[in-house]
PDB file of C-alpha atoms in Angstrom:
ATOM      1  CA  UNK O   1      10.229 122.839 -52.245  1.00  0.00           C
ATOM      2  CA  UNK O   2      11.161 126.098 -50.739  1.00  0.00           C
ATOM      3  CA  UNK O   3      11.051 128.910 -53.331  1.00  0.00           C
ATOM      4  CA  UNK O   4      12.450 132.349 -52.955  1.00  0.00           C
ATOM      5  CA  UNK O   5      11.534 135.377 -55.377  1.00  0.00           C
ATOM      6  CA  UNK O   6      12.982 138.632 -55.518  1.00  0.00           C
ATOM      7  CA  UNK O   7      11.236 141.865 -56.580  1.00  0.00           C
ATOM      8  CA  UNK O   8      11.643 145.264 -56.609  1.00  0.00           C
ATOM      9  CA  UNK O   9      12.835 148.119 -59.125  1.00  0.00           C
ATOM     10  CA  UNK O  10      15.549 147.273 -61.622  1.00  0.00           C
ATOM     11  CA  UNK O  11      16.844 150.915 -61.948  1.00  0.00           C
ATOM     12  CA  UNK O  12      17.669 153.010 -59.178  1.00  0.00           C
ATOM     13  CA  UNK O  13      19.174 156.586 -59.437  1.00  0.00           C
ATOM     14  CA  UNK O  14      22.682 157.549 -57.719  1.00  0.00           C
ATOM     15  CA  UNK O  15      22.238 158.899 -54.218  1.00  0.00           C
ATOM     16  CA  UNK O  16      18.550 157.260 -53.883  1.00  0.00           C
ATOM     17  CA  UNK O  17      17.846 153.976 -51.902  1.00  0.00           C
ATOM     18  CA  UNK O  18      17.849 150.704 -53.213  1.00  0.00           C
ATOM     19  CA  UNK O  19      14.563 148.651 -52.227  1.00  0.00           C
ATOM     20  CA  UNK O  20      13.846 144.935 -52.772  1.00  0.00           C
ATOM     21  CA  UNK O  21      11.633 142.291 -51.339  1.00  0.00           C
ATOM     22  CA  UNK O  22      12.107 138.597 -51.270  1.00  0.00           C
ATOM     23  CA  UNK O  23       9.080 136.122 -51.082  1.00  0.00           C
ATOM     24  CA  UNK O  24       9.642 132.689 -49.407  1.00  0.00           C
ATOM     25  CA  UNK O  25       7.146 129.649 -50.242  1.00  0.00           C
ATOM     26  CA  UNK O  26       6.978 126.204 -49.643  1.00  0.00           C
ATOM     27  CA  UNK O  27       8.647 126.358 -46.001  1.00  0.00           C
ATOM     28  CA  UNK O  28       8.925 127.980 -42.870  1.00  0.00           C
ATOM     29  CA  UNK O  29      10.399 131.306 -41.767  1.00  0.00           C
ATOM     30  CA  UNK O  30      11.815 129.636 -38.401  1.00  0.00           C
ATOM     31  CA  UNK O  31      15.250 128.278 -37.660  1.00  0.00           C
ATOM     32  CA  UNK O  32      16.644 130.287 -40.599  1.00  0.00           C
ATOM     33  CA  UNK O  33      18.836 132.947 -41.655  1.00  0.00           C
ATOM     34  CA  UNK O  34      17.613 135.069 -44.415  1.00  0.00           C
ATOM     35  CA  UNK O  35      20.110 136.785 -46.638  1.00  0.00           C
ATOM     36  CA  UNK O  36      20.668 138.922 -49.171  1.00  0.00           C
ATOM     37  CA  UNK O  37      23.796 138.524 -51.549  1.00  0.00           C
ATOM     38  CA  UNK O  38      25.049 140.503 -54.423  1.00  0.00           C
ATOM     39  CA  UNK O  39      27.056 139.877 -57.525  1.00  0.00           C
ATOM     40  CA  UNK O  40      28.178 142.814 -59.430  1.00  0.00           C
ATOM     41  CA  UNK O  41      28.371 142.398 -63.650  1.00  0.00           C
ATOM     42  CA  UNK O  42      31.270 140.077 -64.231  1.00  0.00           C
ATOM     43  CA  UNK O  43      32.482 139.748 -60.594  1.00  0.00           C
ATOM     44  CA  UNK O  44      32.181 137.609 -57.427  1.00  0.00           C
ATOM     45  CA  UNK O  45      29.618 136.850 -55.045  1.00  0.00           C
ATOM     46  CA  UNK O  46      29.403 139.332 -51.976  1.00  0.00           C
ATOM     47  CA  UNK O  47      27.283 138.793 -48.862  1.00  0.00           C
ATOM     48  CA  UNK O  48      25.564 141.754 -47.757  1.00  0.00           C
ATOM     49  CA  UNK O  49      23.643 140.890 -44.611  1.00  0.00           C
ATOM     50  CA  UNK O  50      21.012 138.881 -43.083  1.00  0.00           C
ATOM     51  CA  UNK O  51      18.152 138.458 -40.607  1.00  0.00           C
ATOM     52  CA  UNK O  52      17.401 136.007 -38.515  1.00  0.00           C
ATOM     53  CA  UNK O  53      14.020 134.695 -37.885  1.00  0.00           C
ATOM     54  CA  UNK O  54      13.879 135.911 -34.503  1.00  0.00           C
ATOM     55  CA  UNK O  55      14.644 139.328 -35.896  1.00  0.00           C
ATOM     56  CA  UNK O  56      18.230 139.879 -35.167  1.00  0.00           C
ATOM     57  CA  UNK O  57      20.339 141.463 -38.021  1.00  0.00           C
ATOM     58  CA  UNK O  58      23.812 140.852 -39.290  1.00  0.00           C
ATOM     59  CA  UNK O  59      25.942 142.904 -41.920  1.00  0.00           C
ATOM     60  CA  UNK O  60      28.891 143.042 -44.031  1.00  0.00           C
ATOM     61  CA  UNK O  61      30.963 145.620 -42.252  1.00  0.00           C
ATOM     62  CA  UNK O  62      31.790 147.214 -45.356  1.00  0.00           C
ATOM     63  CA  UNK O  63      28.134 147.947 -46.116  1.00  0.00           C
ATOM     64  CA  UNK O  64      26.444 147.830 -42.643  1.00  0.00           C
ATOM     65  CA  UNK O  65      26.398 151.753 -42.495  1.00  0.00           C
ATOM     66  CA  UNK O  66      24.136 151.956 -45.482  1.00  0.00           C
ATOM     67  CA  UNK O  67      22.123 148.737 -44.848  1.00  0.00           C
ATOM     68  CA  UNK O  68      18.614 147.723 -43.784  1.00  0.00           C
ATOM     69  CA  UNK O  69      17.390 144.290 -43.498  1.00  0.00           C
ATOM     70  CA  UNK O  70      13.614 143.922 -42.035  1.00  0.00           C
ATOM     71  CA  UNK O  71      11.355 140.474 -42.045  1.00  0.00           C
ATOM     72  CA  UNK O  72       7.419 140.485 -42.122  1.00  0.00           C
ATOM     73  CA  UNK O  73       6.669 137.117 -40.982  1.00  0.00           C
ATOM     74  CA  UNK O  74       3.052 136.594 -41.390  1.00  0.00           C
ATOM     75  CA  UNK O  75       3.651 137.563 -45.372  1.00  0.00           C
ATOM     76  CA  UNK O  76       6.730 135.292 -45.209  1.00  0.00           C
ATOM     77  CA  UNK O  77       8.773 138.224 -46.781  1.00  0.00           C
ATOM     78  CA  UNK O  78      12.195 140.027 -45.977  1.00  0.00           C
ATOM     79  CA  UNK O  79      13.470 143.340 -47.362  1.00  0.00           C
ATOM     80  CA  UNK O  80      16.844 145.212 -48.154  1.00  0.00           C
ATOM     81  CA  UNK O  81      16.996 148.821 -47.656  1.00  0.00           C
ATOM     82  CA  UNK O  82      20.481 149.936 -49.242  1.00  0.00           C
ATOM     83  CA  UNK O  83      20.556 153.785 -49.043  1.00  0.00           C
ATOM     84  CA  UNK O  84      22.930 156.392 -50.897  1.00  0.00           C
ATOM     85  CA  UNK O  85      23.609 154.051 -53.698  1.00  0.00           C
ATOM     86  CA  UNK O  86      26.171 154.414 -56.518  1.00  0.00           C
ATOM     87  CA  UNK O  87      27.505 152.672 -59.429  1.00  0.00           C
ATOM     88  CA  UNK O  88      29.455 150.326 -57.320  1.00  0.00           C
ATOM     89  CA  UNK O  89      25.992 149.319 -55.889  1.00  0.00           C
ATOM     90  CA  UNK O  90      24.800 147.898 -59.716  1.00  0.00           C
ATOM     91  CA  UNK O  91      24.746 144.020 -59.325  1.00  0.00           C
ATOM     92  CA  UNK O  92      22.352 141.206 -59.342  1.00  0.00           C
ATOM     93  CA  UNK O  93      20.695 140.707 -55.903  1.00  0.00           C
ATOM     94  CA  UNK O  94      20.176 137.379 -54.623  1.00  0.00           C
ATOM     95  CA  UNK O  95      18.046 136.499 -51.792  1.00  0.00           C
ATOM     96  CA  UNK O  96      18.969 133.499 -49.773  1.00  0.00           C
ATOM     97  CA  UNK O  97      18.406 130.934 -47.062  1.00  0.00           C
ATOM     98  CA  UNK O  98      20.881 129.816 -44.422  1.00  0.00           C
ATOM     99  CA  UNK O  99      20.293 127.578 -41.712  1.00  0.00           C
ATOM    100  CA  UNK O 100      21.417 127.971 -38.376  1.00  0.00           C
ATOM    101  CA  UNK O 101      23.691 125.725 -36.275  1.00  0.00           C
ATOM    102  CA  UNK O 102      20.879 123.350 -35.480  1.00  0.00           C
ATOM    103  CA  UNK O 103      20.027 122.834 -39.201  1.00  0.00           C
ATOM    104  CA  UNK O 104      21.009 120.232 -41.521  1.00  0.00           C
ATOM    105  CA  UNK O 105      23.221 122.446 -43.670  1.00  0.00           C
ATOM    106  CA  UNK O 106      24.665 124.591 -41.000  1.00  0.00           C
ATOM    107  CA  UNK O 107      25.710 128.253 -42.499  1.00  0.00           C
ATOM    108  CA  UNK O 108      25.139 127.090 -45.888  1.00  0.00           C
ATOM    109  CA  UNK O 109      22.897 128.488 -48.590  1.00  0.00           C
ATOM    110  CA  UNK O 110      20.446 126.062 -49.284  1.00  0.00           C
ATOM    111  CA  UNK O 111      18.005 127.769 -51.549  1.00  0.00           C
ATOM    112  CA  UNK O 112      18.576 130.853 -53.577  1.00  0.00           C
ATOM    113  CA  UNK O 113      16.354 133.246 -55.226  1.00  0.00           C
ATOM    114  CA  UNK O 114      16.793 133.616 -59.109  1.00  0.00           C
ATOM    115  CA  UNK O 115      18.329 136.753 -58.645  1.00  0.00           C
ATOM    116  CA  UNK O 116      17.158 140.643 -59.766  1.00  0.00           C
ATOM    117  CA  UNK O 117      19.372 143.031 -61.677  1.00  0.00           C
ATOM    118  CA  UNK O 118      19.378 146.293 -60.265  1.00  0.00           C
ATOM    119  CA  UNK O 119      21.358 149.260 -61.982  1.00  0.00           C
ATOM    120  CA  UNK O 120      22.341 152.238 -60.483  1.00  0.00           C
ATOM    121  CA  UNK O 121      21.913 155.340 -63.145  1.00  0.00           C
ATOM    122  CA  UNK O 122      23.546 158.565 -62.512  1.00  0.00           C
TER     123      UNK O 122
ATOM    124  CA  UNK D   1      36.263 141.141 -42.987  1.00  0.00           C
ATOM    125  CA  UNK D   2      38.229 140.620 -46.065  1.00  0.00           C
ATOM    126  CA  UNK D   3      37.575 138.351 -48.924  1.00  0.00           C
ATOM    127  CA  UNK D   4      38.639 134.587 -49.127  1.00  0.00           C
ATOM    128  CA  UNK D   5      41.505 134.122 -51.255  1.00  0.00           C
ATOM    129  CA  UNK D   6      41.050 131.714 -54.325  1.00  0.00           C
ATOM    130  CA  UNK D   7      42.824 131.347 -57.619  1.00  0.00           C
ATOM    131  CA  UNK D   8      41.342 133.586 -60.639  1.00  0.00           C
ATOM    132  CA  UNK D   9      41.361 130.267 -62.926  1.00  0.00           C
ATOM    133  CA  UNK D  10      42.301 126.503 -62.694  1.00  0.00           C
ATOM    134  CA  UNK D  11      42.075 124.241 -65.793  1.00  0.00           C
ATOM    135  CA  UNK D  12      41.956 120.718 -66.455  1.00  0.00           C
ATOM    136  CA  UNK D  13      41.341 117.898 -69.252  1.00  0.00           C
ATOM    137  CA  UNK D  14      38.641 115.670 -69.068  1.00  0.00           C
ATOM    138  CA  UNK D  15      38.948 112.842 -66.596  1.00  0.00           C
ATOM    139  CA  UNK D  16      41.703 114.660 -64.912  1.00  0.00           C
ATOM    140  CA  UNK D  17      41.469 116.099 -61.008  1.00  0.00           C
ATOM    141  CA  UNK D  18      41.817 119.748 -59.932  1.00  0.00           C
ATOM    142  CA  UNK D  19      41.796 121.272 -56.829  1.00  0.00           C
ATOM    143  CA  UNK D  20      40.654 124.888 -55.795  1.00  0.00           C
ATOM    144  CA  UNK D  21      42.263 126.253 -52.796  1.00  0.00           C
ATOM    145  CA  UNK D  22      40.271 128.908 -50.641  1.00  0.00           C
ATOM    146  CA  UNK D  23      42.661 131.126 -47.993  1.00  0.00           C
ATOM    147  CA  UNK D  24      41.141 132.676 -44.936  1.00  0.00           C
ATOM    148  CA  UNK D  25      42.271 133.485 -41.555  1.00  0.00           C
ATOM    149  CA  UNK D  26      42.072 132.215 -38.296  1.00  0.00           C
ATOM    150  CA  UNK D  27      38.811 134.352 -37.582  1.00  0.00           C
ATOM    151  CA  UNK D  28      36.965 132.472 -40.244  1.00  0.00           C
ATOM    152  CA  UNK D  29      38.077 129.552 -42.086  1.00  0.00           C
ATOM    153  CA  UNK D  30      40.648 128.564 -39.522  1.00  0.00           C
ATOM    154  CA  UNK D  31      38.153 128.742 -36.447  1.00  0.00           C
ATOM    155  CA  UNK D  32      34.987 126.947 -37.992  1.00  0.00           C
ATOM    156  CA  UNK D  33      34.608 123.892 -39.937  1.00  0.00           C
ATOM    157  CA  UNK D  34      31.596 125.820 -41.815  1.00  0.00           C
ATOM    158  CA  UNK D  35      33.296 126.049 -45.046  1.00  0.00           C
ATOM    159  CA  UNK D  36      30.531 125.860 -48.069  1.00  0.00           C
ATOM    160  CA  UNK D  37      31.313 125.416 -52.012  1.00  0.00           C
ATOM    161  CA  UNK D  38      29.138 126.753 -54.654  1.00  0.00           C
ATOM    162  CA  UNK D  39      29.093 125.922 -58.369  1.00  0.00           C
ATOM    163  CA  UNK D  40      27.712 129.053 -60.732  1.00  0.00           C
ATOM    164  CA  UNK D  41      27.232 128.411 -64.454  1.00  0.00           C
ATOM    165  CA  UNK D  42      26.421 131.465 -66.713  1.00  0.00           C
ATOM    166  CA  UNK D  43      23.388 133.566 -65.513  1.00  0.00           C
ATOM    167  CA  UNK D  44      22.503 130.900 -63.245  1.00  0.00           C
ATOM    168  CA  UNK D  45      21.892 131.326 -59.237  1.00  0.00           C
ATOM    169  CA  UNK D  46      24.742 129.267 -57.245  1.00  0.00           C
ATOM    170  CA  UNK D  47      24.180 125.940 -56.101  1.00  0.00           C
ATOM    171  CA  UNK D  48      25.625 124.118 -52.996  1.00  0.00           C
ATOM    172  CA  UNK D  49      28.487 121.560 -53.768  1.00  0.00           C
ATOM    173  CA  UNK D  50      29.871 121.064 -50.418  1.00  0.00           C
ATOM    174  CA  UNK D  51      28.849 122.465 -47.010  1.00  0.00           C
ATOM    175  CA  UNK D  52      30.486 121.784 -43.476  1.00  0.00           C
ATOM    176  CA  UNK D  53      33.753 121.591 -45.190  1.00  0.00           C
ATOM    177  CA  UNK D  54      33.512 118.094 -46.879  1.00  0.00           C
ATOM    178  CA  UNK D  55      29.862 116.787 -46.447  1.00  0.00           C
ATOM    179  CA  UNK D  56      27.934 116.486 -49.872  1.00  0.00           C
ATOM    180  CA  UNK D  57      24.254 117.419 -50.495  1.00  0.00           C
ATOM    181  CA  UNK D  58      22.213 114.790 -51.630  1.00  0.00           C
ATOM    182  CA  UNK D  59      22.188 114.624 -55.363  1.00  0.00           C
ATOM    183  CA  UNK D  60      25.924 116.039 -55.667  1.00  0.00           C
ATOM    184  CA  UNK D  61      28.254 113.850 -57.647  1.00  0.00           C
ATOM    185  CA  UNK D  62      30.747 111.934 -55.376  1.00  0.00           C
ATOM    186  CA  UNK D  63      33.517 113.148 -57.986  1.00  0.00           C
ATOM    187  CA  UNK D  64      33.329 116.788 -55.669  1.00  0.00           C
ATOM    188  CA  UNK D  65      35.186 116.602 -52.152  1.00  0.00           C
ATOM    189  CA  UNK D  66      36.212 119.075 -49.862  1.00  0.00           C
ATOM    190  CA  UNK D  67      39.024 119.259 -46.835  1.00  0.00           C
ATOM    191  CA  UNK D  68      40.522 121.672 -44.942  1.00  0.00           C
ATOM    192  CA  UNK D  69      43.739 122.225 -43.450  1.00  0.00           C
ATOM    193  CA  UNK D  70      44.494 125.100 -41.153  1.00  0.00           C
ATOM    194  CA  UNK D  71      43.369 128.528 -42.741  1.00  0.00           C
ATOM    195  CA  UNK D  72      42.740 127.026 -46.216  1.00  0.00           C
ATOM    196  CA  UNK D  73      40.085 124.845 -47.431  1.00  0.00           C
ATOM    197  CA  UNK D  74      40.150 123.108 -50.487  1.00  0.00           C
ATOM    198  CA  UNK D  75      37.961 121.499 -53.225  1.00  0.00           C
ATOM    199  CA  UNK D  76      38.550 118.742 -55.403  1.00  0.00           C
ATOM    200  CA  UNK D  77      36.875 117.557 -58.294  1.00  0.00           C
ATOM    201  CA  UNK D  78      37.715 114.196 -59.953  1.00  0.00           C
ATOM    202  CA  UNK D  79      37.381 113.022 -62.983  1.00  0.00           C
ATOM    203  CA  UNK D  80      36.282 116.159 -65.024  1.00  0.00           C
ATOM    204  CA  UNK D  81      33.850 116.236 -67.065  1.00  0.00           C
ATOM    205  CA  UNK D  82      32.802 119.195 -69.564  1.00  0.00           C
ATOM    206  CA  UNK D  83      29.537 120.140 -67.399  1.00  0.00           C
ATOM    207  CA  UNK D  84      31.862 120.871 -64.459  1.00  0.00           C
ATOM    208  CA  UNK D  85      33.094 123.998 -66.243  1.00  0.00           C
ATOM    209  CA  UNK D  86      31.819 126.993 -64.163  1.00  0.00           C
ATOM    210  CA  UNK D  87      32.891 129.316 -61.374  1.00  0.00           C
ATOM    211  CA  UNK D  88      33.128 127.987 -58.210  1.00  0.00           C
ATOM    212  CA  UNK D  89      32.949 130.062 -54.747  1.00  0.00           C
ATOM    213  CA  UNK D  90      33.974 129.145 -51.437  1.00  0.00           C
ATOM    214  CA  UNK D  91      31.998 130.503 -48.225  1.00  0.00           C
ATOM    215  CA  UNK D  92      33.155 130.515 -44.594  1.00  0.00           C
ATOM    216  CA  UNK D  93      31.400 131.436 -41.374  1.00  0.00           C
ATOM    217  CA  UNK D  94      33.379 134.424 -39.971  1.00  0.00           C
ATOM    218  CA  UNK D  95      31.368 134.452 -36.585  1.00  0.00           C
ATOM    219  CA  UNK D  96      28.609 136.579 -35.055  1.00  0.00           C
ATOM    220  CA  UNK D  97      26.617 135.189 -37.709  1.00  0.00           C
ATOM    221  CA  UNK D  98      28.220 136.405 -40.715  1.00  0.00           C
ATOM    222  CA  UNK D  99      29.494 134.957 -43.969  1.00  0.00           C
ATOM    223  CA  UNK D 100      32.293 135.878 -46.141  1.00  0.00           C
ATOM    224  CA  UNK D 101      32.755 134.429 -49.792  1.00  0.00           C
ATOM    225  CA  UNK D 102      35.924 133.935 -51.730  1.00  0.00           C
ATOM    226  CA  UNK D 103      36.807 135.873 -54.967  1.00  0.00           C
ATOM    227  CA  UNK D 104      35.727 132.885 -57.452  1.00  0.00           C
ATOM    228  CA  UNK D 105      37.606 130.392 -59.471  1.00  0.00           C
ATOM    229  CA  UNK D 106      36.809 130.161 -63.017  1.00  0.00           C
ATOM    230  CA  UNK D 107      37.211 126.166 -63.919  1.00  0.00           C
ATOM    231  CA  UNK D 108      37.901 125.388 -67.520  1.00  0.00           C
ATOM    232  CA  UNK D 109      37.534 121.934 -68.829  1.00  0.00           C
ATOM    233  CA  UNK D 110      40.193 121.795 -71.781  1.00  0.00           C
TER     234      UNK D 110
END
């Protein structure tokens, strides 16, 4: 059974950098996109970006200038860095797995982490 | 890349059917048969109910069905049950390995 677990600080100061890591267990990194999705309190889901197992990255155009996603395959981890944060970045951040076009569920999110609440303080 | 458009809320009585629409553009919903639907209960991570527009994962009730016409995808839930009360989100492939979500729909079972 594939499991994803987010980790990182729950509080970040305004203008600083938010850093989160997702650890994947129970499955291979290969063949998938590894995603970050966020949900502000009381609001909807927003796709932040992803990294393909081969290393290419893809971002929401509205966040592209502030986002970095990296992959550590030997550790089965991928990470998010979001710089210059403001109160608008306060959200539950989920890491999630998405299959590529050759998988059973292409471009659908089949596994999610439990989510981690990150608050930005002024 | 703009969010897909969903109604903010829908409601229905137990046993009835409801449909949630998800309107995109020719750049996302209209160009790919890669719309998925997610159910989210309060304080829980979402879970997939439909993928590739109309396919149901193993374990998802056949009361859930998906379809698409042009730039609009739809999720229909038949035989509404109290446990179906949740938020529902559509998500579409939008080209260049990107995804876009709908704004979400709150389903109330009366």
